[in-house]
Amino acid sequence: MLAILRDLIRYNLEFRIGLVLVSIVVVMAGLSFVSPYPPGEVYVVPPDVPPSAAHWLGTTSRGQDVFWQLTFAIRNTLSFGIMVAVLSRIIALVVGLLAGYSGGWIDRVLMSINDTFIIIPLFPILILFYFVLRDSMSTPLLATIMACLGWAYDARLIRSVALSLKTREFTQTSIFSGMKTHEILAREHLPYVMPIVFSTTMNNMNWSIGIEVTLAVLGFTDINAPTIGGMIYWANQHTALVAGIWWWIAFPIALVVMTFVGLFLLAVSMNEYIDPRSRLARMGGGR
């Protein structure tokens, strides 16, 4: 995997741009740990101050510094996306590898369940969960629900690779040497699907962050927890655009767009690497 990342950094411009954008977002999130203001406190600075030397990105009508509030918001939003991506990758890996390697009735049962999750309308289901679990809805619970709903398409991709790996000579050698199923999947097959896992992780983070921002803007999450969607929600509640407080909405949107573009470029560049024709063409041109 490290060799793949080294090749991408060396030969792929989109990967380098995406890495820079995501690095900026990560640094922004890291600054939340040195913030001089508590994340949930209001009226700690003068309200409605435009961007200045004292407040780089201005302040909100709730008396919060936009820059420092953004550091907390993007940290929580990124953490949410990572949580969803990790949980859903685990489910996708287990289902995809087991279905592709086992075949037979196990493959049919798992893919029947998989296809059911593919056609489920996710957004209405998430809204339904919010109204049912409104009093107990939390960020980890929402992430768990989204992870349980967002693994199916990627599991089918992993299964397609596992079907091919099952017929390879090294798989037959592993079987004859007495390796158990979980050992073959973990030691022999998993390294081959890691590039797909990396690419789908970036896509899944984009999907989960987009859904979380949408739900937060509509008020269907914990709006008191600082997130990008939460900042936009409060800006809308205080009619920031009408009041001329454009920075309250503009900077959160700009940061989340930077996150989307960075993750998208990382995913696209990894997809190009997975496709040997695209990879060889790019590396040949780079030389």
mmCIF file of C-alpha atoms in Angstrom:
data_model
loop_
_atom_site.group_PDB
_atom_site.id
_atom_site.type_symbol
_atom_site.label_atom_id
_atom_site.label_comp_id
_atom_site.label_asym_id
_atom_site.label_seq_id
_atom_site.Cartn_x
_atom_site.Cartn_y
_atom_site.Cartn_z
ATOM 1 C CA MET A 1 0.000 0.000 0.000
ATOM 2 C CA LEU A 2 2.882 2.370 0.773
ATOM 3 C CA ALA A 3 4.366 1.683 -2.653
ATOM 4 C CA ILE A 4 1.027 2.547 -4.268
ATOM 5 C CA LEU A 5 0.838 5.844 -2.356
ATOM 6 C CA ARG A 6 4.423 6.639 -3.361
ATOM 7 C CA ASP A 7 3.607 6.057 -7.037
ATOM 8 C CA LEU A 8 0.480 8.200 -6.788
ATOM 9 C CA ILE A 9 2.366 11.087 -5.182
ATOM 10 C CA ARG A 10 5.070 10.859 -7.824
ATOM 11 C CA TYR A 11 2.996 10.438 -10.978
ATOM 12 C CA ASN A 12 -0.554 11.622 -10.293
ATOM 13 C CA LEU A 13 -1.278 15.356 -10.174
ATOM 14 C CA GLU A 14 -4.875 14.875 -8.963
ATOM 15 C CA PHE A 15 -3.645 12.830 -6.012
ATOM 16 C CA ARG A 16 -1.138 15.525 -5.039
ATOM 17 C CA ILE A 17 -3.786 18.260 -5.230
ATOM 18 C CA GLY A 18 -6.265 16.162 -3.262
ATOM 19 C CA LEU A 19 -3.619 15.368 -0.652
ATOM 20 C CA VAL A 20 -2.833 19.070 -0.217
ATOM 21 C CA LEU A 21 -6.518 19.998 0.136
ATOM 22 C CA VAL A 22 -7.223 17.223 2.640
ATOM 23 C CA SER A 23 -4.053 18.122 4.569
ATOM 24 C CA ILE A 24 -5.271 21.728 4.899
ATOM 25 C CA VAL A 25 -8.605 20.467 6.210
ATOM 26 C CA VAL A 26 -6.878 18.130 8.689
ATOM 27 C CA VAL A 27 -4.626 20.942 9.933
ATOM 28 C CA MET A 28 -7.711 23.120 10.352
ATOM 29 C CA ALA A 29 -9.319 20.376 12.424
ATOM 30 C CA GLY A 30 -6.172 19.976 14.495
ATOM 31 C CA LEU A 31 -6.204 23.656 15.438
ATOM 32 C CA SER A 32 -9.399 23.024 17.420
ATOM 33 C CA PHE A 33 -7.230 21.566 20.201
ATOM 34 C CA VAL A 34 -5.588 24.970 20.777
ATOM 35 C CA SER A 35 -8.739 27.076 20.471
ATOM 36 C CA PRO A 36 -8.993 29.884 23.043
ATOM 37 C CA TYR A 37 -12.789 29.530 23.088
ATOM 38 C CA PRO A 38 -14.974 26.603 24.238
ATOM 39 C CA PRO A 39 -16.889 25.073 21.303
ATOM 40 C CA GLY A 40 -20.364 25.319 22.835
ATOM 41 C CA GLU A 41 -20.147 28.742 24.449
ATOM 42 C CA VAL A 42 -21.930 31.731 22.897
ATOM 43 C CA TYR A 43 -21.292 35.466 23.148
ATOM 44 C CA VAL A 44 -17.623 35.044 23.962
ATOM 45 C CA VAL A 45 -16.694 37.653 21.322
ATOM 46 C CA PRO A 46 -18.531 40.704 19.931
ATOM 47 C CA PRO A 47 -21.263 39.530 17.508
ATOM 48 C CA ASP A 48 -21.518 40.269 13.780
ATOM 49 C CA VAL A 49 -17.936 41.505 13.356
ATOM 50 C CA PRO A 50 -16.707 41.206 9.733
ATOM 51 C CA PRO A 51 -13.361 39.530 8.938
ATOM 52 C CA SER A 52 -10.517 41.515 10.460
ATOM 53 C CA ALA A 53 -7.083 41.171 12.017
ATOM 54 C CA ALA A 54 -8.671 40.386 15.379
ATOM 55 C CA HIS A 55 -11.148 37.868 13.964
ATOM 56 C CA TRP A 56 -9.796 36.449 10.711
ATOM 57 C CA LEU A 57 -13.092 35.059 9.430
ATOM 58 C CA GLY A 58 -15.392 37.348 11.396
ATOM 59 C CA THR A 59 -17.832 36.490 14.171
ATOM 60 C CA THR A 60 -21.388 35.191 14.233
ATOM 61 C CA SER A 61 -24.610 36.680 15.601
ATOM 62 C CA ARG A 62 -24.218 34.216 18.486
ATOM 63 C CA GLY A 63 -20.940 35.813 19.526
ATOM 64 C CA GLN A 64 -18.659 33.035 18.261
ATOM 65 C CA ASP A 65 -15.433 33.430 16.311
ATOM 66 C CA VAL A 66 -16.036 31.866 12.884
ATOM 67 C CA PHE A 67 -12.446 30.654 12.452
ATOM 68 C CA TRP A 68 -12.246 28.809 15.763
ATOM 69 C CA GLN A 69 -15.805 27.551 15.446
ATOM 70 C CA LEU A 70 -14.881 26.164 12.025
ATOM 71 C CA THR A 71 -11.989 24.216 13.536
ATOM 72 C CA PHE A 72 -14.368 22.418 15.885
ATOM 73 C CA ALA A 73 -16.992 21.992 13.160
ATOM 74 C CA ILE A 74 -14.662 20.421 10.595
ATOM 75 C CA ARG A 75 -13.088 18.186 13.267
ATOM 76 C CA ASN A 76 -16.484 16.794 14.241
ATOM 77 C CA THR A 77 -17.624 16.514 10.627
ATOM 78 C CA LEU A 78 -14.423 14.697 9.598
ATOM 79 C CA SER A 79 -14.639 12.419 12.637
ATOM 80 C CA PHE A 80 -18.196 11.553 11.669
ATOM 81 C CA GLY A 81 -17.176 10.751 8.090
ATOM 82 C CA ILE A 82 -14.256 8.597 9.257
ATOM 83 C CA MET A 83 -16.477 6.761 11.742
ATOM 84 C CA VAL A 84 -19.039 5.918 9.057
ATOM 85 C CA ALA A 85 -16.358 4.952 6.526
ATOM 86 C CA VAL A 86 -14.473 2.624 8.904
ATOM 87 C CA LEU A 87 -17.597 0.826 10.135
ATOM 88 C CA SER A 88 -19.063 0.424 6.647
ATOM 89 C CA ARG A 89 -15.689 -0.749 5.221
ATOM 90 C CA ILE A 90 -15.546 -3.498 7.845
ATOM 91 C CA ILE A 91 -19.027 -4.715 6.864
ATOM 92 C CA ALA A 92 -18.258 -4.421 3.143
ATOM 93 C CA LEU A 93 -14.983 -6.331 3.502
ATOM 94 C CA VAL A 94 -16.495 -9.178 5.504
ATOM 95 C CA VAL A 95 -19.506 -9.557 3.207
ATOM 96 C CA GLY A 96 -17.619 -9.038 -0.066
ATOM 97 C CA LEU A 97 -14.656 -11.298 0.661
ATOM 98 C CA LEU A 98 -16.747 -14.052 2.252
ATOM 99 C CA ALA A 99 -19.340 -14.051 -0.549
ATOM 100 C CA GLY A 100 -16.744 -14.041 -3.317
ATOM 101 C CA TYR A 101 -14.575 -16.747 -1.788
ATOM 102 C CA SER A 102 -17.284 -19.058 -0.447
ATOM 103 C CA GLY A 103 -19.659 -19.029 -3.421
ATOM 104 C CA GLY A 104 -22.702 -21.305 -3.407
ATOM 105 C CA TRP A 105 -25.580 -20.647 -1.059
ATOM 106 C CA ILE A 106 -23.496 -18.328 1.146
ATOM 107 C CA ASP A 107 -22.833 -16.073 -1.838
ATOM 108 C CA ARG A 108 -26.511 -16.120 -2.850
ATOM 109 C CA VAL A 109 -27.762 -15.284 0.638
ATOM 110 C CA LEU A 110 -25.236 -12.508 1.235
ATOM 111 C CA MET A 111 -25.809 -10.938 -2.180
ATOM 112 C CA SER A 112 -29.588 -11.085 -1.696
ATOM 113 C CA ILE A 113 -29.155 -9.117 1.535
ATOM 114 C CA ASN A 114 -26.649 -6.860 -0.212
ATOM 115 C CA ASP A 115 -29.037 -6.050 -3.072
ATOM 116 C CA THR A 116 -31.805 -5.283 -0.584
ATOM 117 C CA PHE A 117 -29.636 -2.631 1.064
ATOM 118 C CA ILE A 118 -28.680 -1.179 -2.325
ATOM 119 C CA ILE A 119 -32.284 -0.322 -3.199
ATOM 120 C CA ILE A 120 -33.272 1.028 0.245
ATOM 121 C CA PRO A 121 -34.030 4.792 0.042
ATOM 122 C CA LEU A 122 -31.445 6.005 2.531
ATOM 123 C CA PHE A 123 -32.449 9.614 3.161
ATOM 124 C CA PRO A 124 -36.087 8.923 4.108
ATOM 125 C CA ILE A 125 -34.930 6.055 6.340
ATOM 126 C CA LEU A 126 -32.484 8.365 8.154
ATOM 127 C CA ILE A 127 -35.206 10.959 8.707
ATOM 128 C CA LEU A 128 -37.486 8.211 10.044
ATOM 129 C CA PHE A 129 -34.758 7.087 12.461
ATOM 130 C CA TYR A 130 -34.387 10.681 13.637
ATOM 131 C CA PHE A 131 -38.067 11.024 14.520
ATOM 132 C CA VAL A 132 -38.166 7.598 16.185
ATOM 133 C CA LEU A 133 -34.936 8.108 18.158
ATOM 134 C CA ARG A 134 -35.087 11.878 18.526
ATOM 135 C CA ASP A 135 -34.482 11.890 22.290
ATOM 136 C CA SER A 136 -31.536 9.485 22.123
ATOM 137 C CA MET A 137 -30.049 10.401 18.726
ATOM 138 C CA SER A 138 -26.321 11.094 18.990
ATOM 139 C CA THR A 139 -23.439 11.399 16.556
ATOM 140 C CA PRO A 140 -22.100 7.839 17.191
ATOM 141 C CA LEU A 141 -25.622 6.398 16.833
ATOM 142 C CA LEU A 142 -26.232 8.291 13.584
ATOM 143 C CA ALA A 143 -22.828 7.157 12.286
ATOM 144 C CA THR A 144 -23.637 3.544 13.137
ATOM 145 C CA ILE A 145 -27.003 3.752 11.359
ATOM 146 C CA MET A 146 -25.416 5.291 8.251
ATOM 147 C CA ALA A 147 -22.634 2.698 8.256
ATOM 148 C CA CYS A 148 -25.205 -0.102 8.371
ATOM 149 C CA LEU A 149 -26.939 1.452 5.353
ATOM 150 C CA GLY A 150 -23.910 2.494 3.307
ATOM 151 C CA TRP A 151 -21.833 -0.637 2.715
ATOM 152 C CA ALA A 152 -23.754 -2.620 0.090
ATOM 153 C CA TYR A 153 -22.468 -1.164 -3.195
ATOM 154 C CA ASP A 154 -18.827 -1.400 -2.103
ATOM 155 C CA ALA A 155 -19.316 -4.964 -0.863
ATOM 156 C CA ARG A 156 -20.335 -5.951 -4.392
ATOM 157 C CA LEU A 157 -17.156 -4.369 -5.789
ATOM 158 C CA ILE A 158 -15.020 -6.287 -3.291
ATOM 159 C CA ARG A 159 -16.893 -9.493 -4.098
ATOM 160 C CA SER A 160 -16.060 -9.113 -7.792
ATOM 161 C CA VAL A 161 -12.352 -8.996 -6.947
ATOM 162 C CA ALA A 162 -12.687 -11.919 -4.536
ATOM 163 C CA LEU A 163 -14.312 -14.030 -7.281
ATOM 164 C CA SER A 164 -11.239 -13.488 -9.438
ATOM 165 C CA LEU A 165 -8.783 -14.136 -6.598
ATOM 166 C CA LYS A 166 -10.526 -17.416 -5.771
ATOM 167 C CA THR A 167 -9.332 -18.943 -9.051
ATOM 168 C CA ARG A 168 -5.706 -17.781 -8.714
ATOM 169 C CA GLU A 169 -2.958 -20.339 -8.203
ATOM 170 C CA PHE A 170 -1.796 -18.856 -4.880
ATOM 171 C CA THR A 171 -5.297 -19.379 -3.449
ATOM 172 C CA GLN A 172 -5.216 -23.058 -4.369
ATOM 173 C CA THR A 173 -1.731 -23.334 -2.882
ATOM 174 C CA SER A 174 -2.999 -21.777 0.358
ATOM 175 C CA ILE A 175 -5.864 -24.282 0.516
ATOM 176 C CA PHE A 176 -3.538 -27.231 -0.049
ATOM 177 C CA SER A 177 -1.165 -25.929 2.635
ATOM 178 C CA GLY A 178 -3.985 -26.173 5.190
ATOM 179 C CA MET A 179 -4.797 -22.497 5.693
ATOM 180 C CA LYS A 180 -8.261 -21.795 7.050
ATOM 181 C CA THR A 181 -10.787 -19.575 5.277
ATOM 182 C CA HIS A 182 -10.265 -16.537 7.500
ATOM 183 C CA GLU A 183 -6.483 -16.852 7.103
ATOM 184 C CA ILE A 184 -6.733 -16.943 3.314
ATOM 185 C CA LEU A 185 -9.034 -13.924 3.251
ATOM 186 C CA ALA A 186 -6.922 -11.898 5.691
ATOM 187 C CA ARG A 187 -3.419 -12.799 4.467
ATOM 188 C CA GLU A 188 -3.847 -13.562 0.772
ATOM 189 C CA HIS A 189 -6.918 -11.706 -0.516
ATOM 190 C CA LEU A 190 -7.128 -8.594 1.661
ATOM 191 C CA PRO A 191 -3.953 -6.920 0.263
ATOM 192 C CA TYR A 192 -5.410 -7.128 -3.263
ATOM 193 C CA VAL A 193 -8.599 -5.267 -2.319
ATOM 194 C CA MET A 194 -6.940 -2.543 -0.210
ATOM 195 C CA PRO A 195 -6.710 -0.064 -3.148
ATOM 196 C CA ILE A 196 -10.464 -0.488 -3.670
ATOM 197 C CA VAL A 197 -11.015 -0.067 0.063
ATOM 198 C CA PHE A 198 -9.003 3.176 0.024
ATOM 199 C CA SER A 199 -10.926 4.555 -2.958
ATOM 200 C CA THR A 200 -14.338 3.594 -1.598
ATOM 201 C CA THR A 201 -13.394 5.003 1.815
ATOM 202 C CA MET A 202 -12.890 8.450 0.262
ATOM 203 C CA ASN A 203 -16.180 8.170 -1.611
ATOM 204 C CA ASN A 204 -17.985 6.932 1.482
ATOM 205 C CA MET A 205 -16.634 9.820 3.554
ATOM 206 C CA ASN A 206 -17.903 12.276 0.944
ATOM 207 C CA TRP A 207 -21.308 10.582 0.968
ATOM 208 C CA SER A 208 -21.613 10.469 4.765
ATOM 209 C CA ILE A 209 -20.385 14.045 5.250
ATOM 210 C CA GLY A 210 -22.835 15.259 2.605
ATOM 211 C CA ILE A 211 -25.733 13.445 4.279
ATOM 212 C CA GLU A 212 -24.734 14.703 7.730
ATOM 213 C CA VAL A 213 -24.461 18.300 6.519
ATOM 214 C CA THR A 214 -27.869 18.029 4.834
ATOM 215 C CA LEU A 215 -29.513 16.551 7.929
ATOM 216 C CA ALA A 216 -27.914 19.191 10.164
ATOM 217 C CA VAL A 217 -28.997 22.073 7.940
ATOM 218 C CA LEU A 218 -32.558 20.738 8.155
ATOM 219 C CA GLY A 219 -32.253 20.454 11.944
ATOM 220 C CA PHE A 220 -32.371 16.638 12.027
ATOM 221 C CA THR A 221 -29.202 16.187 14.113
ATOM 222 C CA ASP A 222 -27.802 17.557 17.350
ATOM 223 C CA ILE A 223 -27.652 21.207 16.277
ATOM 224 C CA ASN A 224 -25.821 22.217 19.461
ATOM 225 C CA ALA A 225 -22.793 20.104 18.514
ATOM 226 C CA PRO A 226 -20.460 22.169 16.305
ATOM 227 C CA THR A 227 -20.485 20.735 12.792
ATOM 228 C CA ILE A 228 -20.376 22.312 9.352
ATOM 229 C CA GLY A 229 -24.081 21.627 8.888
ATOM 230 C CA GLY A 230 -24.786 22.984 12.363
ATOM 231 C CA MET A 231 -23.019 26.255 11.569
ATOM 232 C CA ILE A 232 -25.063 26.675 8.397
ATOM 233 C CA TYR A 233 -28.236 25.817 10.323
ATOM 234 C CA TRP A 234 -27.639 28.564 12.895
ATOM 235 C CA ALA A 235 -26.674 31.023 10.163
ATOM 236 C CA ASN A 236 -30.005 30.337 8.451
ATOM 237 C CA GLN A 237 -31.863 30.683 11.745
ATOM 238 C CA HIS A 238 -30.346 34.142 12.208
ATOM 239 C CA THR A 239 -30.979 35.060 8.507
ATOM 240 C CA ALA A 240 -27.269 35.732 8.071
ATOM 241 C CA LEU A 241 -27.429 36.417 4.335
ATOM 242 C CA VAL A 242 -30.334 38.846 4.706
ATOM 243 C CA ALA A 243 -28.506 40.598 7.537
ATOM 244 C CA GLY A 244 -25.326 40.867 5.446
ATOM 245 C CA ILE A 245 -23.328 38.457 7.617
ATOM 246 C CA TRP A 246 -22.153 36.543 4.547
ATOM 247 C CA TRP A 247 -19.012 35.178 6.188
ATOM 248 C CA TRP A 248 -21.052 33.038 8.575
ATOM 249 C CA ILE A 249 -22.247 30.915 5.642
ATOM 250 C CA ALA A 250 -19.514 31.475 3.043
ATOM 251 C CA PHE A 251 -16.550 30.114 5.000
ATOM 252 C CA PRO A 252 -18.225 26.887 6.228
ATOM 253 C CA ILE A 253 -19.429 26.174 2.683
ATOM 254 C CA ALA A 254 -15.952 26.894 1.267
ATOM 255 C CA LEU A 255 -14.324 24.537 3.775
ATOM 256 C CA VAL A 256 -16.742 21.671 3.182
ATOM 257 C CA VAL A 257 -16.380 22.124 -0.605
ATOM 258 C CA MET A 258 -12.595 21.919 -0.162
ATOM 259 C CA THR A 259 -13.126 18.693 1.787
ATOM 260 C CA PHE A 260 -15.386 17.244 -0.922
ATOM 261 C CA VAL A 261 -12.978 18.142 -3.731
ATOM 262 C CA GLY A 262 -9.938 16.799 -1.860
ATOM 263 C CA LEU A 263 -11.566 13.467 -1.040
ATOM 264 C CA PHE A 264 -12.979 13.191 -4.565
ATOM 265 C CA LEU A 265 -9.548 13.735 -6.157
ATOM 266 C CA LEU A 266 -8.005 11.106 -3.873
ATOM 267 C CA ALA A 267 -10.726 8.627 -4.832
ATOM 268 C CA VAL A 268 -10.467 9.371 -8.562
ATOM 269 C CA SER A 269 -6.675 9.071 -8.593
ATOM 270 C CA MET A 270 -6.868 5.731 -6.788
ATOM 271 C CA ASN A 271 -9.451 4.530 -9.314
ATOM 272 C CA GLU A 272 -7.039 5.443 -12.085
ATOM 273 C CA TYR A 273 -4.310 3.478 -10.350
ATOM 274 C CA ILE A 274 -6.557 0.433 -10.032
ATOM 275 C CA ASP A 275 -7.135 0.547 -13.807
ATOM 276 C CA PRO A 276 -3.763 -0.640 -15.234
ATOM 277 C CA ARG A 277 -4.282 1.138 -18.572
ATOM 278 C CA SER A 278 -4.824 4.518 -16.912
ATOM 279 C CA ARG A 279 -1.929 3.950 -14.521
ATOM 280 C CA LEU A 280 0.589 2.973 -17.238
ATOM 281 C CA ALA A 281 -0.476 5.865 -19.460
ATOM 282 C CA ARG A 282 -0.050 8.386 -16.638
ATOM 283 C CA MET A 283 3.252 6.965 -15.408
ATOM 284 C CA GLY A 284 4.589 6.867 -18.958
ATOM 285 C CA GLY A 285 3.621 10.493 -19.471
ATOM 286 C CA GLY A 286 5.169 11.456 -16.130
ATOM 287 C CA ARG A 287 8.531 10.078 -17.208
#
